[in-house]
PDB file of C-alpha atoms in Angstrom:
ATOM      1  CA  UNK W   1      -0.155  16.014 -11.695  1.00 83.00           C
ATOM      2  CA  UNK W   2      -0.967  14.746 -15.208  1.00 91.00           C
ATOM      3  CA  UNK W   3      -0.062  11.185 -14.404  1.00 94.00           C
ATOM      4  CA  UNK W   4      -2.857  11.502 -11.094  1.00 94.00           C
ATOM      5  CA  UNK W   5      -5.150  13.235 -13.503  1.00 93.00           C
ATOM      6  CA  UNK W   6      -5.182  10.206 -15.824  1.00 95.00           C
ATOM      7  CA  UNK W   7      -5.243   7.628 -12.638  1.00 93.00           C
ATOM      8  CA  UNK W   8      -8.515   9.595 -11.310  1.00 90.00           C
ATOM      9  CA  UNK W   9     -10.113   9.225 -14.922  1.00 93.00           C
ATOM     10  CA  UNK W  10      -9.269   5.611 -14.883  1.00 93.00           C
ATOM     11  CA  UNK W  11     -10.744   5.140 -10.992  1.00 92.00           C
ATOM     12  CA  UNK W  12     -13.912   6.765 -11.951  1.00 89.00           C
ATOM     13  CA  UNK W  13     -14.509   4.845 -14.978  1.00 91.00           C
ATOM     14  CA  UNK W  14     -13.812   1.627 -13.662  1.00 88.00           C
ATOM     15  CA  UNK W  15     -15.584   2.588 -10.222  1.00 85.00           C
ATOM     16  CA  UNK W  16     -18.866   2.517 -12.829  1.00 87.00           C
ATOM     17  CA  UNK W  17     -18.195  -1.335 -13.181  1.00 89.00           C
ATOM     18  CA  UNK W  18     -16.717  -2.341  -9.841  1.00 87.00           C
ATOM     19  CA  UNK W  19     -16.072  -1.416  -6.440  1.00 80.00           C
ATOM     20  CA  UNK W  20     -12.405  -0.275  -6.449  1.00 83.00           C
ATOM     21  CA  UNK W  21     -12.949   2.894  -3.364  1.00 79.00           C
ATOM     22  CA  UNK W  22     -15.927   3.822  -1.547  1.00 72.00           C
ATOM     23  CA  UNK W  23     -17.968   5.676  -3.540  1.00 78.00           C
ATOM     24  CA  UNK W  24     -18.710   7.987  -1.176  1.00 74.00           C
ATOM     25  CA  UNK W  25     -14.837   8.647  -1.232  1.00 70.00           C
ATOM     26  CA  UNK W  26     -15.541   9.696  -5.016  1.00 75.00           C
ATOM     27  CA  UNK W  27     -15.857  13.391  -4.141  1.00 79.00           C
ATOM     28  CA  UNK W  28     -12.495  13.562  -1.989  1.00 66.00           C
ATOM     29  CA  UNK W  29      -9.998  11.491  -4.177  1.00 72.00           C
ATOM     30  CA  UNK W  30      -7.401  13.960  -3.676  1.00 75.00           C
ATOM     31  CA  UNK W  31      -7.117  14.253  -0.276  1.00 81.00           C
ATOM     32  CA  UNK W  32      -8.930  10.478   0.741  1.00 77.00           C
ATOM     33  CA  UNK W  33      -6.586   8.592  -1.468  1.00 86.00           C
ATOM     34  CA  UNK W  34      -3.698  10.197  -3.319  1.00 90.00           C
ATOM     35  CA  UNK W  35      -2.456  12.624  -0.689  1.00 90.00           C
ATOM     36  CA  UNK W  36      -2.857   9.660   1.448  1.00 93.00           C
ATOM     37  CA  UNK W  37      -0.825   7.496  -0.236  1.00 95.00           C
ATOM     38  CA  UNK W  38       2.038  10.402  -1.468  1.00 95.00           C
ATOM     39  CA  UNK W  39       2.330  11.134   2.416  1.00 96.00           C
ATOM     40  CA  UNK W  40       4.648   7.669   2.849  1.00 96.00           C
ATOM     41  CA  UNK W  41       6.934   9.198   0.088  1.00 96.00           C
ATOM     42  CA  UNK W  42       7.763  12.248   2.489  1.00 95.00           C
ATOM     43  CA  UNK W  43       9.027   9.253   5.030  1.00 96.00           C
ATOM     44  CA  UNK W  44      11.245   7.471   2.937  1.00 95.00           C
ATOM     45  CA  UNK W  45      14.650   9.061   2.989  1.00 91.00           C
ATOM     46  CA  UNK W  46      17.329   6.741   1.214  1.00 90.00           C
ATOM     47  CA  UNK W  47      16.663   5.103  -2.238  1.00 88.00           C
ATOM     48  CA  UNK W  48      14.611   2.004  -1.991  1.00 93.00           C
ATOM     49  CA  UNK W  49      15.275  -0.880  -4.538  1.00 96.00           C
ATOM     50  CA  UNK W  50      12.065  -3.078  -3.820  1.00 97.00           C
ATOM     51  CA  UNK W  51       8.396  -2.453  -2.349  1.00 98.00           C
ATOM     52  CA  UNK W  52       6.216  -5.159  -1.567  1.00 98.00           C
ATOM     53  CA  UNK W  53       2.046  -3.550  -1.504  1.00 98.00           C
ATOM     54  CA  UNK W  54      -0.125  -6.175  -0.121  1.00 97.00           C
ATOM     55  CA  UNK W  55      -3.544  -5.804  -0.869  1.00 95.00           C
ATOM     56  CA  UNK W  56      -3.126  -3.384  -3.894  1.00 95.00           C
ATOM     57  CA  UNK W  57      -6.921  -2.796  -4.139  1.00 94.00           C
ATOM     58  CA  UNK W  58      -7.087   0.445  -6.492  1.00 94.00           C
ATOM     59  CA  UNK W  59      -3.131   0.867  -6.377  1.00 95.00           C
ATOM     60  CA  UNK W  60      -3.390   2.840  -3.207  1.00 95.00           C
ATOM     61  CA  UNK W  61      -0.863   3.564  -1.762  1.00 97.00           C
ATOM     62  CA  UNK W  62       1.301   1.893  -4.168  1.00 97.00           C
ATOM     63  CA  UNK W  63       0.686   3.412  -7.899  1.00 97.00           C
ATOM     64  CA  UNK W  64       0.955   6.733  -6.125  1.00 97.00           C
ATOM     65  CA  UNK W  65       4.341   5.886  -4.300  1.00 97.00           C
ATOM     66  CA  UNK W  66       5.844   4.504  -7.478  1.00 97.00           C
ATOM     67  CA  UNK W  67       4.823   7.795  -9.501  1.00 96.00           C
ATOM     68  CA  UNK W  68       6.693   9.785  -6.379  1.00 93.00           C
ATOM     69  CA  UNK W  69       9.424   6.983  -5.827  1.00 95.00           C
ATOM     70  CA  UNK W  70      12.028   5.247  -7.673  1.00 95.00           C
ATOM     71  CA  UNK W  71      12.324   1.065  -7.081  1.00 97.00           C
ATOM     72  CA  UNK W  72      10.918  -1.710  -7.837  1.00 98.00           C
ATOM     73  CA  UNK W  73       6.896  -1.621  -6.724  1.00 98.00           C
ATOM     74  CA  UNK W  74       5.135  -5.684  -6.444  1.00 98.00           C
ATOM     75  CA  UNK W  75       1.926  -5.380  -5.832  1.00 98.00           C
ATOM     76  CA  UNK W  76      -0.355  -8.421  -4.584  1.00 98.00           C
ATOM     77  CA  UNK W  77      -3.688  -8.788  -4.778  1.00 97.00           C
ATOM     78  CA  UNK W  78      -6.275 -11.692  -5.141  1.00 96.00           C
ATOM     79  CA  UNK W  79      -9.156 -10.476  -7.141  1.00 95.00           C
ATOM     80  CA  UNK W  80      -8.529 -10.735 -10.831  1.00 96.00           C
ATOM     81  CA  UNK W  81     -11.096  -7.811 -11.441  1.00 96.00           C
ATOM     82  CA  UNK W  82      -9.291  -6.017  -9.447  1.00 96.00           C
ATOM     83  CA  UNK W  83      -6.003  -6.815 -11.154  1.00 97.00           C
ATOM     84  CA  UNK W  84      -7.189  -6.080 -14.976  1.00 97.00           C
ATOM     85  CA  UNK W  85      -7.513  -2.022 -13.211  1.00 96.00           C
ATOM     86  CA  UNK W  86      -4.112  -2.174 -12.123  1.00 98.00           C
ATOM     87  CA  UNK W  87      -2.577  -3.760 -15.245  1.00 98.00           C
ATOM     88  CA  UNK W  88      -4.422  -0.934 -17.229  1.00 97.00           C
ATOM     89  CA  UNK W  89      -3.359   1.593 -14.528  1.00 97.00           C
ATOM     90  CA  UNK W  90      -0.087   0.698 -14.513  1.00 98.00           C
ATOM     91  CA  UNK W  91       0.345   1.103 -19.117  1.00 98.00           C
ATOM     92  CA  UNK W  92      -1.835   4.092 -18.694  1.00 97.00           C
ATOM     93  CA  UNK W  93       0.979   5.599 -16.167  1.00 97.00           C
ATOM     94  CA  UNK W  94       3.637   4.494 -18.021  1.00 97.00           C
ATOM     95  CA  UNK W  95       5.132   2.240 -15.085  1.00 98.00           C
ATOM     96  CA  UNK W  96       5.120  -1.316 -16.790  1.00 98.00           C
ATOM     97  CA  UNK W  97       9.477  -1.163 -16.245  1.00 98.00           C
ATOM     98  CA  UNK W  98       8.756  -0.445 -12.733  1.00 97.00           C
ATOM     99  CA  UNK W  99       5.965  -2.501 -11.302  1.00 98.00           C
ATOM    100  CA  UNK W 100       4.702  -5.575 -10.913  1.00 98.00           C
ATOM    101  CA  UNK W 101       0.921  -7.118 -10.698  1.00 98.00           C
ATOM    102  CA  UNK W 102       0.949 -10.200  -8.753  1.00 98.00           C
ATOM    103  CA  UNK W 103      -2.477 -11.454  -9.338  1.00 98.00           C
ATOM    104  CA  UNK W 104      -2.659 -13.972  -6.088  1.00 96.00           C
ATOM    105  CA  UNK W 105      -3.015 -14.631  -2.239  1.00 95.00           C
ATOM    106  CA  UNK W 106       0.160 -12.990  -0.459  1.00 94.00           C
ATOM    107  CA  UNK W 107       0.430 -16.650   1.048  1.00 94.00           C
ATOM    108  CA  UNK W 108       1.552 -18.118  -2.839  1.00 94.00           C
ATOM    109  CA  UNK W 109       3.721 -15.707  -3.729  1.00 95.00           C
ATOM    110  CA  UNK W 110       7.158 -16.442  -3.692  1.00 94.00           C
ATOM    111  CA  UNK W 111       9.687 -14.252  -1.650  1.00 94.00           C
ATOM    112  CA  UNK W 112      10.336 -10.981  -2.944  1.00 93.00           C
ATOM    113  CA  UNK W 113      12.677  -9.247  -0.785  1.00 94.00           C
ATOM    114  CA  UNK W 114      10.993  -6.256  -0.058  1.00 97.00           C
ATOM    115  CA  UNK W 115      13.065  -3.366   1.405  1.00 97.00           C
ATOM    116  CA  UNK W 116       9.725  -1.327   2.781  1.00 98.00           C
ATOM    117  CA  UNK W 117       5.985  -2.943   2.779  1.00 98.00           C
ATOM    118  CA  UNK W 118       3.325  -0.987   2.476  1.00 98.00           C
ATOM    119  CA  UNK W 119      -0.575  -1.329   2.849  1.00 97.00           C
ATOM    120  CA  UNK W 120      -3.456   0.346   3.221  1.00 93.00           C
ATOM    121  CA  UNK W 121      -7.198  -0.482   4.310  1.00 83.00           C
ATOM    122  CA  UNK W 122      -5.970  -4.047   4.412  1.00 90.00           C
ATOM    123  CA  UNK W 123      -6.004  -6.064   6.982  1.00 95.00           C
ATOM    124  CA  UNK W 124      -5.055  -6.105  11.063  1.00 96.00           C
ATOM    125  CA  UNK W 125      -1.394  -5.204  11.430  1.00 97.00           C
ATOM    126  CA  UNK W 126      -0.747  -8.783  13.062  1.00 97.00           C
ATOM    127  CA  UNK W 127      -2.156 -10.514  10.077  1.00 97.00           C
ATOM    128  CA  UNK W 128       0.056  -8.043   7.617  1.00 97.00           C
ATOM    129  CA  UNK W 129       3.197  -8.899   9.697  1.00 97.00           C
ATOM    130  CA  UNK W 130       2.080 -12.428   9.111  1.00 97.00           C
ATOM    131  CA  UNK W 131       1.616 -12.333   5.403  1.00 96.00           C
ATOM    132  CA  UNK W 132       4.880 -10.306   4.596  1.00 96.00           C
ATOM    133  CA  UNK W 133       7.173 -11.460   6.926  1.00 96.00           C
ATOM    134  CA  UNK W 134       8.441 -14.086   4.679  1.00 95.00           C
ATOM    135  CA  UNK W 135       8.596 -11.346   1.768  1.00 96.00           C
ATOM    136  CA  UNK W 136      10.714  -8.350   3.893  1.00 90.00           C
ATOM    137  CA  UNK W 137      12.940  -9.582   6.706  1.00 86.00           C
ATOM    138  CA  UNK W 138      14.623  -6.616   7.862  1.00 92.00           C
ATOM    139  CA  UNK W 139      12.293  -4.714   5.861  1.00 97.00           C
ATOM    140  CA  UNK W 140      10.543  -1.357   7.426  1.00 98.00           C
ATOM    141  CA  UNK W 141       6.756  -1.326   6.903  1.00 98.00           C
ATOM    142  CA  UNK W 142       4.712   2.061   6.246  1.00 98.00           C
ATOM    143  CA  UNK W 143       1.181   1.285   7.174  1.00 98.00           C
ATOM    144  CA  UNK W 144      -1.546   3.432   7.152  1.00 97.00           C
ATOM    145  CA  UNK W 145      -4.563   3.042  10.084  1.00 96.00           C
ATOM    146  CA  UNK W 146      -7.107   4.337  11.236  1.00 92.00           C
ATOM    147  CA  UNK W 147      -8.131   5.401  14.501  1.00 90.00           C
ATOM    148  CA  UNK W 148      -7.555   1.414  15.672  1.00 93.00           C
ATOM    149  CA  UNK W 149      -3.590   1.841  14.743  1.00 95.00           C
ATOM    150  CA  UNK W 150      -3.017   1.911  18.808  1.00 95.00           C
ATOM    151  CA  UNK W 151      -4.767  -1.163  19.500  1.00 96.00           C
ATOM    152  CA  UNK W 152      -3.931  -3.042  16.310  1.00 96.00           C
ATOM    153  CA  UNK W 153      -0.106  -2.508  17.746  1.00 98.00           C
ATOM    154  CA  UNK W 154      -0.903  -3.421  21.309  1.00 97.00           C
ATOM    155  CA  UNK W 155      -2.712  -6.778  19.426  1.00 97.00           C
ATOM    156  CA  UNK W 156       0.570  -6.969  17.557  1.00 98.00           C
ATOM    157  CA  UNK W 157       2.498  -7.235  20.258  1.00 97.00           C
ATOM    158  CA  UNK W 158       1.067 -10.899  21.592  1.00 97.00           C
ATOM    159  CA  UNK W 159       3.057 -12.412  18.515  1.00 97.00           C
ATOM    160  CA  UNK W 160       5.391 -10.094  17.128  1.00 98.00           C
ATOM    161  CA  UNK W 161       8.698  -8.197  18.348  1.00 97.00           C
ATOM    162  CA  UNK W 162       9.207  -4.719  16.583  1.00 98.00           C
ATOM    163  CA  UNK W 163      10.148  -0.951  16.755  1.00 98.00           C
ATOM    164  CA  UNK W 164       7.465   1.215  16.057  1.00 96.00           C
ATOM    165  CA  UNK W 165       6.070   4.632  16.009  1.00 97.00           C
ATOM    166  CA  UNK W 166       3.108   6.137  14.994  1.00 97.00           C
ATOM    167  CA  UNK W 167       3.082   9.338  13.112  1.00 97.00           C
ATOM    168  CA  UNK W 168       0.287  11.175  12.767  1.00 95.00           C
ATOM    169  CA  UNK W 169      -1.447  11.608   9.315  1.00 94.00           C
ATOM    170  CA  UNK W 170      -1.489  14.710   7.269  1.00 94.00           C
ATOM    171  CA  UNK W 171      -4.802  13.839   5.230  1.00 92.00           C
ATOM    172  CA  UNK W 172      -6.923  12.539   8.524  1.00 92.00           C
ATOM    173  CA  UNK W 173      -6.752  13.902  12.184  1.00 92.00           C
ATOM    174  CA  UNK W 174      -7.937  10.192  13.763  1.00 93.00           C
ATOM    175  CA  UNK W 175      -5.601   8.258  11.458  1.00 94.00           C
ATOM    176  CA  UNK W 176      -1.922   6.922  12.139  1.00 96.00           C
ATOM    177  CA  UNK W 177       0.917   6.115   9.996  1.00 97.00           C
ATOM    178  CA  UNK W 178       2.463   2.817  11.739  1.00 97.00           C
ATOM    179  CA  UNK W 179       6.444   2.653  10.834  1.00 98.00           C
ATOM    180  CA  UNK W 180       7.672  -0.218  12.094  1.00 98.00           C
ATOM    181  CA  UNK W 181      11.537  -2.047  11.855  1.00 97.00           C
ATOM    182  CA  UNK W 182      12.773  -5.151  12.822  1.00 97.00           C
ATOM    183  CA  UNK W 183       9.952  -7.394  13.063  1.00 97.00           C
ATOM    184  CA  UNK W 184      10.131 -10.831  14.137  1.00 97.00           C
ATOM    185  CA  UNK W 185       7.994 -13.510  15.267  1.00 96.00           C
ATOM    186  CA  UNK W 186       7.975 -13.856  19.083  1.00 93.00           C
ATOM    187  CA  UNK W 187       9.466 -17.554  19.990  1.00 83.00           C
TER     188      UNK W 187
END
């Protein structure tokens, strides 16, 4: 709880310079964001060596997993503002052995190898299978959706074969936790 307390005092600092979370999100970190995020780490069952977060934003879900979750945590995202939070996040929390800033498009980053991918308020699921495909074959992906997660799978579907389900989430009523396995590119 001390290590969230120091992430919120970061958030709100830096949310006075830049647009890391909607501020109207501000009042409801807790729930909105970190019990959000700490919800994927009740799903993951068997010690993970490598994550892969694309489109780390404010670290969500990924700064929260790695406090909650041993492994590896790479975490890509483009905007270099955006970057300098996590970098200072990430000494703050005491998680520079564990994680990794990737300050770049998912589409230049060299394979990683992920064993789970993760995002969150990304991007359409058939555009995240695209970008981390190359990065996690055989990988499972915890996703969190909204209230689209149904037709973002049905979209999916038109160029990509996977096993999913869709577990509802503990912090929103309308919003969906997509788990999905063996994804591959339909020929």
């Amino acid at each position: 709880m001390e290590k969230l307390d120091i992430y919120l005092s970061l958030l709100i600092d830096w949310q006075t310079r830049m647009n890391l979370v909607a501020s109207s999100t501000l009042d409801v970190v807790w729930e909105r964001h970190f019990a959000d995020s700490a919800q994927l780490s009740k799903l993951v069952t068997t010690p993970v060596e490598r994550w892969l977060d694309l489109g780390s934003g404010a670290g969500f879900p990924a700064l929260v997993l790695a406090l909650f979750c041993p492994g590896t945590f790479h975490l890509v995202e483009a905007t270099a503002k955006k970057c300098r939070f996590l970098s200072e996040a990430v000494e703050r929390l005491d998680l520079e052995a564990r994680v990794v800033i990737h300050n770049r498009r998912i589409e230049a980053l060299p394979a990683v190898a992920a064993d789970i991918i993760t995002a969150r308020a990304c991007a359409s699921l058939g555009q995240l299978f695209a970008w981390g495909l190359p990065h996690g074959r055989g990988a499972r992906w915890l996703l969190l959706k909204g209230r689209s997660a149904l037709d973002e799978v049905a979209a999916a579907r038109a160029m990509f074969t996977f096993d999913c389900s869709l577990i509802a989430s503990r912090t929103d009523p309308e919003a969906r936790i997509i788990d999905a396995k063996r994804v591959r590119r339909r020929q």
